[in-house]
């Protein structure tokens, strides 16, 4: 995918042409100008779903990205302002899985051993490793999007908005902690949301078993239960039946079993019914479970639950209970209950007080109580049936296995690591989607879905059956859940901002005074950081500090921390004496020392400043052998947090130098390095010129509250930093954070507001809550687009959060694209190499051809596309190459008068020629067709008129107008040229959203002075007059020509051979006017078109009689064709008149001489000379050998 790795000479002409256009866009800021140009229609809101930053762009990305580009380009040309901001999805299991593989980690235990901080920092570094490739490929595909001012879901500002959203939902009562059975990925060690689970279902083989449960009060009698999850049997706590079902006691192979009467077929053996009764009789009966791990002791304390009712001992276990959901559609009518591993099982257990035992750990292995299988994985990825087989062996050995069967069923696998999921009861935090369901359904009906059935059926049905959304994940790399518990009080707080975090943060009560030393000899002259040069305070510097001491005399300073250098020691000494502090209260700390200037010590300030090309270099450059600003920031940050931990209730004076204090001040204000550069500006400047840089002797008190930070002491809300901050409640009691992180879908679903750090800033851009005197801004989106898989992903999370927070749908129109598959219909695979590299396609056929191929395919309305390279090639040849030929022909015959006759948008308006009027009407029809398709967001429909128009322009209009371009009638020639120019400019605008490169190329070749500099800054063309009769008449004309050409082919007569007449059936073609008849005569090469009353309706008859005169005309036409080919081979232009030498037999000479005037005029010859030619181009024309040359 590395574009730079491709040799320029291997790229096609069209690819190099596109790269030149891209350079033009970049150099002239065309995209930015398109965002800033006048927008009379206002703001058109588009949300760009963030892709995962890790991984390279593939055809799926290119398809979705091209859809996302076409609609905004169209809307921009229509007069809307369309902001297009790129984003990156940075968190979640996909990234964690990738990092685990790179680090060789397999379990959560491995991650904890490695360390959460290094693990997450590795994840952070991995996020943008492929960003440079994206930043080349995306623009190279022609997409206009701001990738510099991008947003990242891992940014602190983004996370704060996610916190705000969570707090809002919590305030509305839409968030709760629940104990539910959810799908657990044992490898990832976390539960998944229901829509994540639906991403990973596939058919798989499993073992089902029929198990005998001995009744305690009926010896040798067994309840027969069926289960497809044998691994859950050690956790059996009850059996369920339906009281209204009829059960039987049956004798089978010397065994007595009880099952539903309607399920006797499950026995598959001969049986004798001993007794029939209703299920009511079984309720309350006790039985012996197949495994005795929990029967020998009270299981109190071994349960995992919230409901206090379940805090009972095992006297509620191993009994028969009624459950309405027990059916006789399959199984035996007796259901095995393992409460921790089934939703209905848990519900019954909570209702009846049945103990809930987790005999399987969250790592997916049998726990230590299951002594026969302890440590064994219950559903290993490589051998998913292994544990079940061992359970079956155990049952068989203990004579508890009635039978086993192989089943094939749909089973969920982790959507990221492909591990079989487990149903697992655990605590999680939920969004109460069920309470929003009716509103979600009604809002969905307001959305324009393409295709419609995705919204109504796939998505609509999903909403109808919506369940509460589990949004917490027991993972590491993600936005932390902002919930802190008071374990003692059993209460919790939900925080919605960094300010709220600050409010609850435990504070030392310290006050901090930051003071830069007084003026020293070096200040303004040289740099000095090692006391190798005599550099004391000057007389003015001493006076300055004494004055500062007097201004601070009302304060009680407890401690002074000071840099070890002379000038700071002298400053601290003055302050020490002023406050009467003992020497023990003055502490030298190396972390407050001056910026180490390395081998520049003693050099002038100018020499020092000259090291840095930009101010940003000061944060990274260490070529002088000393420190950069980032290193200084780290040591002063370490100092600051260190003394905050060690001391409380103290007034602390810190005496240091300009740069360390300036950086410390930024830390205290939570300003990141990037924000410092944004504030200070990246241009070259001295640090003393930066805002807030302390002057010599300057003293400031700055409040400081600890905050979660990374190694460079930047505000960072990720784990483990967020958990390193101590929080207390209003009573001063400790608060401990719930260790989970957010489901990454909650984060991506927050992008409409989180990308703008709403509600903390940017309300001028995003404010969904309009008022009496203001409209909402930035919400909802007019348009979004993603793949079909996002119906239960991003589309869903956007809708849930948007409706929950703002009461209405977050998007009005959606285009859902299908998958791009390989030629054989299989999924594209890097391993199989069953698809061409996208950059190879772009370099060979151009991005426009690929774009149009994708946009005109069924993939733009949710269907899958089998990718054929020849399809892209066909677009190139049928559209771009044809259009290039039209442009070349126009440019071949245009002259200065053409350029100055008319403005680019008005040429051809006065032409009365039927071809000009027709192609202009077709151009209006083109505008109408494309506009209608785009308005309905049906991109394949919008592309069809472009294809058809180029075909009409090339194969009919230009073909029939060639002689007009060459002719002597200057008025008609200019009409044809100006009309061609006009429709080409219209076409350049209409095709701009789909093929932006060629549209730009075409427009720039045709634009006049005063036109916009780019087609993408121009206005969408208005639909003009549609002369339907003209269109109908021309279509009829072309139909006649087509029928006539079929007759010629049938008779084996070439079109170059003139014929006398073409007869048309009067009933069908009586309306043919003179202009269209002339077109038919020219195209059919006949002398006359006759409407014949004797021909049947729609009939066409060709007079194929060849007179000598007609034969000779045909010979002349063939001769002219050979001359034209020779002119082409010699690269002659229409302005080149040349002499033709002919060596031919007498008969051919006679024919040529008879038509010499026509030949010289048509072939642009000054004269024809008949002579013997030693060298020339030889050919045979109608049996005559001839040799010609141009001189």
XYZ file of N, CA and C in Angstrom, residues 617-727:
333
model
N 10.776 22.306 17.986
C 12.028 21.549 18.102
C 12.562 21.557 19.531
N 12.231 22.575 20.298
C 12.738 22.666 21.666
C 12.228 21.512 22.543
N 11.114 20.893 22.124
C 10.555 19.795 22.899
C 11.172 18.441 22.534
N 11.955 18.397 21.469
C 12.490 17.098 21.018
C 13.985 17.104 20.709
N 14.582 18.274 20.446
C 15.974 18.324 19.991
C 16.950 18.189 21.154
N 17.888 17.234 21.012
C 18.911 17.031 22.055
C 20.310 17.000 21.449
N 20.426 17.549 20.246
C 21.710 17.490 19.550
C 22.840 18.218 20.250
N 22.487 19.065 21.216
C 23.504 19.827 21.946
C 24.070 19.031 23.122
N 23.552 17.819 23.325
C 24.043 16.975 24.405
C 23.410 17.250 25.745
N 22.364 18.068 25.751
C 21.692 18.372 27.006
C 20.272 17.839 27.032
N 19.336 18.654 27.526
C 17.943 18.239 27.665
C 17.062 18.936 26.637
N 15.932 18.271 26.318
C 14.876 18.978 25.597
C 13.795 19.356 26.606
N 12.820 20.127 26.165
C 11.770 20.613 27.064
C 10.934 19.481 27.641
N 10.764 18.406 26.874
C 9.963 17.288 27.376
C 10.627 16.669 28.599
N 11.942 16.524 28.566
C 12.661 15.961 29.709
C 12.567 16.875 30.931
N 12.654 18.174 30.692
C 12.522 19.119 31.799
C 11.130 19.012 32.397
N 10.124 18.930 31.528
C 8.737 18.810 31.986
C 8.575 17.571 32.866
N 9.207 16.470 32.482
C 9.083 15.225 33.241
C 9.687 15.363 34.637
N 10.845 16.021 34.746
C 11.467 16.096 36.077
C 10.787 17.106 36.990
N 10.303 18.221 36.423
C 9.608 19.173 37.299
C 8.220 18.623 37.674
N 7.626 17.840 36.769
C 6.354 17.202 37.098
C 6.530 16.182 38.192
N 7.602 15.416 38.104
C 7.890 14.435 39.147
C 8.077 15.133 40.497
N 8.782 16.253 40.483
C 8.988 17.040 41.704
C 7.653 17.517 42.276
N 6.805 18.066 41.425
C 5.548 18.647 41.858
C 4.645 17.611 42.525
N 4.459 16.462 41.852
C 3.586 15.435 42.406
C 4.204 14.792 43.649
N 5.534 14.777 43.698
C 6.235 14.204 44.845
C 5.974 15.021 46.114
N 6.140 16.335 46.029
C 5.940 17.143 47.234
C 4.455 17.247 47.588
N 3.584 17.107 46.585
C 2.151 17.098 46.868
C 1.790 15.883 47.714
N 2.480 14.760 47.470
C 2.226 13.543 48.248
C 2.834 13.640 49.649
N 4.011 14.232 49.736
C 4.772 14.217 50.988
C 4.287 15.238 52.020
N 3.756 16.329 51.587
C 3.425 17.415 52.512
C 1.931 17.743 52.444
N 1.442 18.284 53.517
C 0.048 18.736 53.544
C -0.054 19.995 54.389
N -0.901 20.910 53.977
C -1.152 22.145 54.720
C 0.042 23.073 54.795
N 0.955 22.984 53.809
C 2.154 23.822 53.823
C 2.088 24.908 52.755
N 2.746 26.037 53.070
C 2.982 27.084 52.077
C 4.388 26.878 51.547
N 4.504 26.567 50.286
C 5.786 26.134 49.723
C 6.221 27.096 48.625
N 7.451 27.594 48.761
C 8.051 28.470 47.758
C 9.038 27.648 46.931
N 8.922 27.728 45.605
C 9.830 27.009 44.713
C 10.631 28.026 43.916
N 11.942 27.988 44.082
C 12.823 28.936 43.397
C 13.568 28.184 42.304
N 13.325 28.608 41.080
C 13.934 27.881 39.960
C 14.207 28.857 38.829
N 14.180 28.328 37.595
C 14.559 29.094 36.411
C 13.364 29.244 35.479
N 13.515 30.067 34.453
C 12.399 30.388 33.572
C 11.729 29.183 32.936
N 12.524 28.383 32.239
C 11.924 27.254 31.507
C 11.327 26.205 32.442
N 12.017 25.730 33.469
C 11.399 24.752 34.384
C 10.110 25.277 35.020
N 10.097 26.570 35.436
C 8.899 27.108 36.062
C 7.764 27.287 35.057
N 8.110 27.686 33.843
C 7.092 27.852 32.792
C 6.427 26.513 32.485
N 7.243 25.465 32.383
C 6.711 24.128 32.119
C 5.934 23.599 33.322
N 6.394 23.903 34.529
C 5.666 23.470 35.723
C 4.300 24.151 35.786
N 4.271 25.429 35.426
C 2.996 26.140 35.421
C 2.010 25.506 34.461
N 2.515 25.086 33.300
C 1.636 24.411 32.329
C 1.142 23.080 32.882
N 1.982 22.374 33.615
C 1.534 21.120 34.239
C 0.423 21.403 35.235
N 0.615 22.428 36.045
C -0.374 22.756 37.078
C -1.717 23.151 36.449
N -1.644 23.662 35.209
C -2.867 24.040 34.500
C -3.324 22.935 33.550
N -2.673 21.765 33.620
C -3.034 20.591 32.817
C -2.880 20.836 31.315
N -1.902 21.645 30.932
C -1.685 21.954 29.524
C -0.708 20.948 28.923
N -1.116 20.269 27.869
C -0.249 19.273 27.221
C 0.796 19.963 26.368
N 1.808 19.196 25.962
C 2.856 19.746 25.088
C 2.245 20.254 23.789
N 1.295 19.481 23.235
C 0.657 19.895 21.987
C -0.097 21.203 22.174
N -0.775 21.335 23.323
C -1.522 22.562 23.584
C -0.591 23.749 23.804
N 0.557 23.478 24.398
C 1.538 24.557 24.567
C 1.932 25.113 23.207
N 2.172 24.213 22.249
C 2.563 24.642 20.911
C 1.428 25.398 20.234
N 0.193 24.960 20.461
C -0.949 25.652 19.874
C -1.081 27.057 20.441
N -0.782 27.174 21.752
C -0.867 28.485 22.410
C 0.289 29.375 21.971
N 1.482 28.788 21.966
C 2.698 29.566 21.715
C 2.955 29.787 20.237
N 2.434 28.861 19.403
C 2.720 28.932 17.976
C 3.972 28.144 17.668
N 3.955 27.451 16.534
C 5.068 26.568 16.191
C 6.182 27.309 15.472
N 5.981 28.598 15.137
C 7.014 29.319 14.415
C 8.230 29.542 15.314
N 9.337 29.841 14.682
C 10.572 30.011 15.452
C 10.463 31.242 16.333
N 10.741 31.054 17.643
C 10.685 32.170 18.581
C 11.481 31.802 19.830
N 11.791 32.793 20.619
C 12.471 32.561 21.887
C 11.432 32.176 22.922
N 11.835 31.315 23.867
C 10.876 30.895 24.881
C 10.428 32.071 25.746
N 11.315 33.074 25.924
C 10.940 34.229 26.731
C 9.761 34.993 26.126
N 9.526 34.805 24.831
C 8.445 35.510 24.162
C 7.096 34.794 24.318
N 7.111 33.591 24.899
C 5.885 32.804 25.012
C 4.996 33.345 26.133
N 3.719 33.182 25.929
C 2.748 33.625 26.924
C 2.967 32.877 28.248
N 3.022 33.626 29.342
C 3.166 33.030 30.665
C 4.593 32.722 31.075
N 5.568 32.990 30.199
C 6.958 32.702 30.564
C 7.396 33.706 31.636
N 7.850 33.205 32.812
C 8.147 34.127 33.934
C 9.381 34.991 33.678
N 9.278 36.228 34.061
C 10.422 37.135 33.977
C 11.297 36.939 35.215
N 12.521 37.425 35.152
C 13.409 37.289 36.303
C 12.770 37.971 37.508
N 12.828 37.278 38.650
C 12.274 37.806 39.886
C 10.761 37.696 39.984
N 10.093 37.158 38.952
C 8.622 37.090 38.987
C 8.163 36.042 39.993
N 7.093 36.371 40.719
C 6.545 35.485 41.744
C 5.054 35.283 41.483
N 4.620 34.027 41.443
C 3.203 33.723 41.219
C 2.751 32.593 42.134
N 1.542 32.744 42.655
C 0.928 31.612 43.345
C 0.018 30.896 42.361
N 0.188 29.589 42.229
C -0.632 28.792 41.310
C -1.256 27.651 42.095
N -2.578 27.538 42.017
C -3.249 26.434 42.714
C -2.989 25.136 41.961
N -2.948 24.066 42.710
C -2.645 22.772 42.098
C -3.428 21.677 42.789
N -4.117 20.891 41.951
C -4.804 19.688 42.419
C -4.276 18.534 41.565
N -3.838 17.446 42.174
C -3.299 16.326 41.395
C -4.320 15.832 40.372
N -3.795 15.324 39.281
C -4.665 14.808 38.230
C -3.999 13.582 37.612
N -4.774 12.725 36.962
C -4.176 11.548 36.317
C -3.275 11.989 35.173
N -2.093 11.431 35.134
C -1.127 11.910 34.134
C -0.262 10.759 33.641
N 0.286 10.972 32.446
C 1.214 9.998 31.881
C 2.646 10.379 32.236
N 3.610 9.741 31.558
C 5.024 9.932 31.915
C 5.496 11.352 31.676
N 4.845 12.064 30.744
C 5.239 13.448 30.487
C 4.333 14.433 31.235
N 3.618 13.906 32.222
C 2.766 14.709 33.102
C 1.704 15.507 32.330
N 1.204 14.866 31.305
C 0.051 15.402 30.595
C -1.194 14.744 31.163
N -2.273 15.500 31.237
C -3.548 14.963 31.703
C -3.912 13.749 30.844
N -4.073 12.617 31.475
C -4.364 11.374 30.752
C -5.333 10.561 31.597
N -6.511 10.316 31.062
C -7.562 9.639 31.818
C -7.514 8.118 31.682
N -6.550 7.615 30.923
C -6.468 6.168 30.741
C -6.026 5.458 32.016
N -6.284 4.139 32.036
C -5.686 3.303 33.062
C -4.185 3.204 32.755
N -3.320 3.112 33.751
C -3.584 3.083 35.188
C -3.589 4.479 35.818
N -3.394 5.531 34.993
C -3.224 6.877 35.536
C -4.461 7.338 36.298
N -5.641 7.042 35.752
C -6.873 7.472 36.401
C -7.015 6.841 37.791
N -6.451 5.634 37.942
C -6.573 4.942 39.223
C -5.449 5.303 40.194
N -4.532 6.169 39.748
C -3.461 6.616 40.637
C -3.831 7.848 41.426
N -5.012 8.376 41.176
C -5.484 9.572 41.873
C -6.438 9.168 42.986
N -6.237 9.735 44.174
C -7.084 9.417 45.322
C -8.291 10.345 45.342
N -9.471 9.766 45.389
C -10.700 10.533 45.484
C -11.365 10.278 46.827
